[in-house]
Every structure is written in structure tokens, then in C-alpha cells.
Amino acid sequence: MNNSVSNTARLLGAGLRALLVLTVVCGVIYPLVVTGIAQAVFHDKANGSEVTVDGKSVGSERLGQSYTLADRQDKDGNPLPDPRFFQPRVSAAGANTENTQYKIVVSGASNLAADSKVLLKSVEQRRADVAAFNGVQPSSVPVDALTASASGLDPDISPEYARLQAARVAKANGLPQGAVDRLVEDHVDGRILGFMGEERVNVLKLNVALQKLAAKG
């Protein structure tokens, strides 16, 4: 009996010691080491890839956001796009819940099939809206302006879509179109390692640069 109690106590003690050691190693030391390495080597990414203007965070270059007019809405209650800014691609994150887009907490796609009549109708409507908003022909509107990304939070647009918006943005900000065109080209990021993915333009960084250009007159 005494041996049984002794063995149980010994095993219990060993289990508690193991729990304590693993808690300290896995719950304290490991997170601190990983966090320290991340802050030292990947400081910007570890802190959310924030973009700041005059010391104030205006968003993350990894997450898309909308640029709308606070006091104007369409017939469905959705905020209208602000003509002074480059617009991102359409987002399905939150579009069906609160009449808003780019809601991080509900990141996701529309999940509509490629042959969905609802999707086809919305694409045609977006084509007409984007063409009218930018004063171009519907046939010139690129596909990324018409369809949402899988996450609904894509921060980038194609160079074609950025170039299409340049004339409208220049006019709305009272800037020479040539200056805005150059701004777009300066913000075209190439393929990863030269061959992966497609060329892209980060909308947030482009709009931040645009505001700086507009402030200079």
C-alpha cells in the first residue's frame, strides 16, 4: 500500500515538474525568442506592415481598404467611391452584411460559381459603373476591377487598372495627368523573384504618394 502511494506521488510529482518545465519553455521562452527574432529581423512585417503618414498609421500595406465619400451613398445605401483616390478592386468581405466592404472580421469571397447568373449580372454592372466613373469604354475595364479576391482584402490592383484611373484622379485633384501617370509607374511592383505572380500596384501606398503630390500642388 505504501509503495503504491509512493509510486503515485512520484509520478504525480514528475508530471507536475514536466508541466512546469513545458509551460515555461513553450509558453514563455519560445514565444519570447520568436518575438525577439521577428522584431529584430522582420520588424516591419511583425508589426503588421503599417503605413504611416506624419507619424499616424493609415493602414497596412497587406490589407486593402475602401476609399469612399462619407456623405454620399447609392440607392442601396453603399458609400460612393471618392474620385480623388485610386480605387481598389471590389471586395466581398462584408458586402452582404453591413453594406460595406473590406471588413477584416468577415474576410472571404462571394463563393458564387463561375456560371452564376448573379455573378455575371454583378460583373456587367460593375463594368458599366467603373467605365462611367472613370470616363472610359467598358471594354477597357480590366478583370480585377470586376471580381473580388478570395480574401476580399486584396491590397493590390493591376497596373492596367491603376493606369485606367489616372486621368480621373488627376482631374479630381487638379494635377497634371503626366505627373499622376508617372506616379503610377513608380509604384508598379514586379513579379516576385522575377517570375512568380503578376505585376501589381499597392493601392494604399499609391494613394499616400498621391496625397503628398497633391499637397505640393
PDB file of C-alpha atoms in Angstrom, residues 20-118:
ATOM      1  CA  LEU A  20       6.010  23.392 -15.202  1.00  0.00           C
ATOM      2  CA  VAL A  21       9.053  22.974 -17.461  1.00  0.00           C
ATOM      3  CA  LEU A  22       6.997  22.726 -20.652  1.00  0.00           C
ATOM      4  CA  THR A  23       4.887  25.715 -19.611  1.00  0.00           C
ATOM      5  CA  VAL A  24       7.998  27.827 -19.102  1.00  0.00           C
ATOM      6  CA  VAL A  25       9.721  26.595 -22.279  1.00  0.00           C
ATOM      7  CA  CYS A  26       6.727  26.556 -24.650  1.00  0.00           C
ATOM      8  CA  GLY A  27       4.640  29.280 -23.055  1.00  0.00           C
ATOM      9  CA  VAL A  28       7.285  31.825 -22.106  1.00  0.00           C
ATOM     10  CA  ILE A  29      10.776  31.218 -23.510  1.00  0.00           C
ATOM     11  CA  TYR A  30       9.770  30.086 -27.027  1.00  0.00           C
ATOM     12  CA  PRO A  31       7.284  32.958 -27.656  1.00  0.00           C
ATOM     13  CA  LEU A  32       9.817  35.496 -26.365  1.00  0.00           C
ATOM     14  CA  VAL A  33      12.572  34.116 -28.594  1.00  0.00           C
ATOM     15  CA  VAL A  34      10.353  34.006 -31.697  1.00  0.00           C
ATOM     16  CA  THR A  35       9.000  37.506 -30.991  1.00  0.00           C
ATOM     17  CA  GLY A  36      12.521  38.827 -30.447  1.00  0.00           C
ATOM     18  CA  ILE A  37      13.786  37.348 -33.725  1.00  0.00           C
ATOM     19  CA  ALA A  38      10.744  38.677 -35.593  1.00  0.00           C
ATOM     20  CA  GLN A  39      11.216  42.175 -34.179  1.00  0.00           C
ATOM     21  CA  ALA A  40      14.933  42.155 -34.932  1.00  0.00           C
ATOM     22  CA  VAL A  41      14.860  40.638 -38.422  1.00  0.00           C
ATOM     23  CA  PHE A  42      11.340  41.334 -39.719  1.00  0.00           C
ATOM     24  CA  HIS A  43      10.351  44.376 -37.666  1.00  0.00           C
ATOM     25  CA  ASP A  44       8.025  45.913 -40.265  1.00  0.00           C
ATOM     26  CA  LYS A  45       6.178  42.692 -41.094  1.00  0.00           C
ATOM     27  CA  ALA A  46       5.972  41.626 -37.454  1.00  0.00           C
ATOM     28  CA  ASN A  47       4.127  44.846 -36.670  1.00  0.00           C
ATOM     29  CA  GLY A  48       1.537  44.496 -39.416  1.00  0.00           C
ATOM     30  CA  SER A  49       3.340  46.248 -42.289  1.00  0.00           C
ATOM     31  CA  GLU A  50       1.842  49.549 -41.184  1.00  0.00           C
ATOM     32  CA  VAL A  51       1.922  52.569 -43.465  1.00  0.00           C
ATOM     33  CA  THR A  52       2.243  55.849 -41.586  1.00  0.00           C
ATOM     34  CA  VAL A  53       1.749  59.474 -42.587  1.00  0.00           C
ATOM     35  CA  ASP A  54       3.117  62.153 -40.273  1.00  0.00           C
ATOM     36  CA  GLY A  55       3.523  59.539 -37.565  1.00  0.00           C
ATOM     37  CA  LYS A  56      -0.086  58.348 -37.827  1.00  0.00           C
ATOM     38  CA  SER A  57      -0.994  54.869 -39.046  1.00  0.00           C
ATOM     39  CA  VAL A  58      -3.239  54.960 -42.127  1.00  0.00           C
ATOM     40  CA  GLY A  59      -3.458  51.218 -42.697  1.00  0.00           C
ATOM     41  CA  SER A  60      -1.483  48.129 -43.588  1.00  0.00           C
ATOM     42  CA  GLU A  61       0.084  47.537 -46.966  1.00  0.00           C
ATOM     43  CA  ARG A  62      -1.042  43.889 -46.642  1.00  0.00           C
ATOM     44  CA  LEU A  63      -4.754  44.716 -46.271  1.00  0.00           C
ATOM     45  CA  GLY A  64      -6.971  46.516 -48.744  1.00  0.00           C
ATOM     46  CA  GLN A  65      -9.350  49.250 -47.693  1.00  0.00           C
ATOM     47  CA  SER A  66     -12.066  51.309 -49.328  1.00  0.00           C
ATOM     48  CA  TYR A  67     -11.880  54.989 -50.314  1.00  0.00           C
ATOM     49  CA  THR A  68     -15.388  56.380 -50.207  1.00  0.00           C
ATOM     50  CA  LEU A  69     -17.331  59.572 -49.662  1.00  0.00           C
ATOM     51  CA  ALA A  70     -18.680  59.687 -46.128  1.00  0.00           C
ATOM     52  CA  ASP A  71     -21.715  61.781 -47.005  1.00  0.00           C
ATOM     53  CA  ARG A  72     -22.879  60.200 -50.267  1.00  0.00           C
ATOM     54  CA  GLN A  73     -24.472  56.805 -50.886  1.00  0.00           C
ATOM     55  CA  ASP A  74     -26.006  54.910 -53.798  1.00  0.00           C
ATOM     56  CA  LYS A  75     -29.587  53.648 -53.981  1.00  0.00           C
ATOM     57  CA  ASP A  76     -28.635  50.540 -51.981  1.00  0.00           C
ATOM     58  CA  GLY A  77     -27.092  52.527 -49.157  1.00  0.00           C
ATOM     59  CA  ASN A  78     -23.483  51.821 -50.121  1.00  0.00           C
ATOM     60  CA  PRO A  79     -20.942  54.680 -49.816  1.00  0.00           C
ATOM     61  CA  LEU A  80     -19.925  56.101 -53.190  1.00  0.00           C
ATOM     62  CA  PRO A  81     -16.255  55.913 -54.241  1.00  0.00           C
ATOM     63  CA  ASP A  82     -14.180  59.053 -53.752  1.00  0.00           C
ATOM     64  CA  PRO A  83     -12.998  60.300 -57.184  1.00  0.00           C
ATOM     65  CA  ARG A  84      -9.873  61.856 -55.636  1.00  0.00           C
ATOM     66  CA  PHE A  85      -8.371  58.459 -54.852  1.00  0.00           C
ATOM     67  CA  PHE A  86      -7.316  55.354 -56.739  1.00  0.00           C
ATOM     68  CA  GLN A  87      -9.924  52.707 -56.055  1.00  0.00           C
ATOM     69  CA  PRO A  88      -9.121  49.107 -55.043  1.00  0.00           C
ATOM     70  CA  ARG A  89     -10.711  46.040 -56.563  1.00  0.00           C
ATOM     71  CA  VAL A  90     -14.201  45.106 -55.467  1.00  0.00           C
ATOM     72  CA  SER A  91     -14.452  43.312 -52.113  1.00  0.00           C
ATOM     73  CA  ALA A  92     -16.885  40.657 -50.899  1.00  0.00           C
ATOM     74  CA  ALA A  93     -15.691  40.957 -47.291  1.00  0.00           C
ATOM     75  CA  GLY A  94     -18.762  42.304 -45.541  1.00  0.00           C
ATOM     76  CA  ALA A  95     -20.568  43.308 -48.714  1.00  0.00           C
ATOM     77  CA  ASN A  96     -23.584  41.179 -47.844  1.00  0.00           C
ATOM     78  CA  THR A  97     -23.794  42.004 -44.149  1.00  0.00           C
ATOM     79  CA  GLU A  98     -23.450  45.726 -43.491  1.00  0.00           C
ATOM     80  CA  ASN A  99     -23.425  47.363 -46.927  1.00  0.00           C
ATOM     81  CA  THR A 100     -19.704  47.839 -46.511  1.00  0.00           C
ATOM     82  CA  GLN A 101     -16.588  46.255 -47.981  1.00  0.00           C
ATOM     83  CA  TYR A 102     -13.157  45.320 -46.699  1.00  0.00           C
ATOM     84  CA  LYS A 103     -14.423  44.122 -43.303  1.00  0.00           C
ATOM     85  CA  ILE A 104     -11.455  42.262 -41.823  1.00  0.00           C
ATOM     86  CA  VAL A 105     -13.559  40.222 -39.406  1.00  0.00           C
ATOM     87  CA  VAL A 106     -15.566  38.702 -42.265  1.00  0.00           C
ATOM     88  CA  SER A 107     -12.766  38.161 -44.753  1.00  0.00           C
ATOM     89  CA  GLY A 108     -13.859  35.931 -47.610  1.00  0.00           C
ATOM     90  CA  ALA A 109     -15.201  35.677 -51.137  1.00  0.00           C
ATOM     91  CA  SER A 110     -18.719  35.697 -52.547  1.00  0.00           C
ATOM     92  CA  ASN A 111     -18.471  31.920 -53.213  1.00  0.00           C
ATOM     93  CA  LEU A 112     -20.514  32.365 -56.396  1.00  0.00           C
ATOM     94  CA  ALA A 113     -19.813  29.829 -59.143  1.00  0.00           C
ATOM     95  CA  ALA A 114     -18.240  30.962 -62.402  1.00  0.00           C
ATOM     96  CA  ASP A 115     -21.514  30.307 -64.241  1.00  0.00           C
ATOM     97  CA  SER A 116     -23.666  32.027 -61.599  1.00  0.00           C
ATOM     98  CA  LYS A 117     -26.212  34.402 -63.147  1.00  0.00           C
ATOM     99  CA  VAL A 118     -25.910  36.591 -60.052  1.00  0.00           C
TER     100      VAL A 118
END
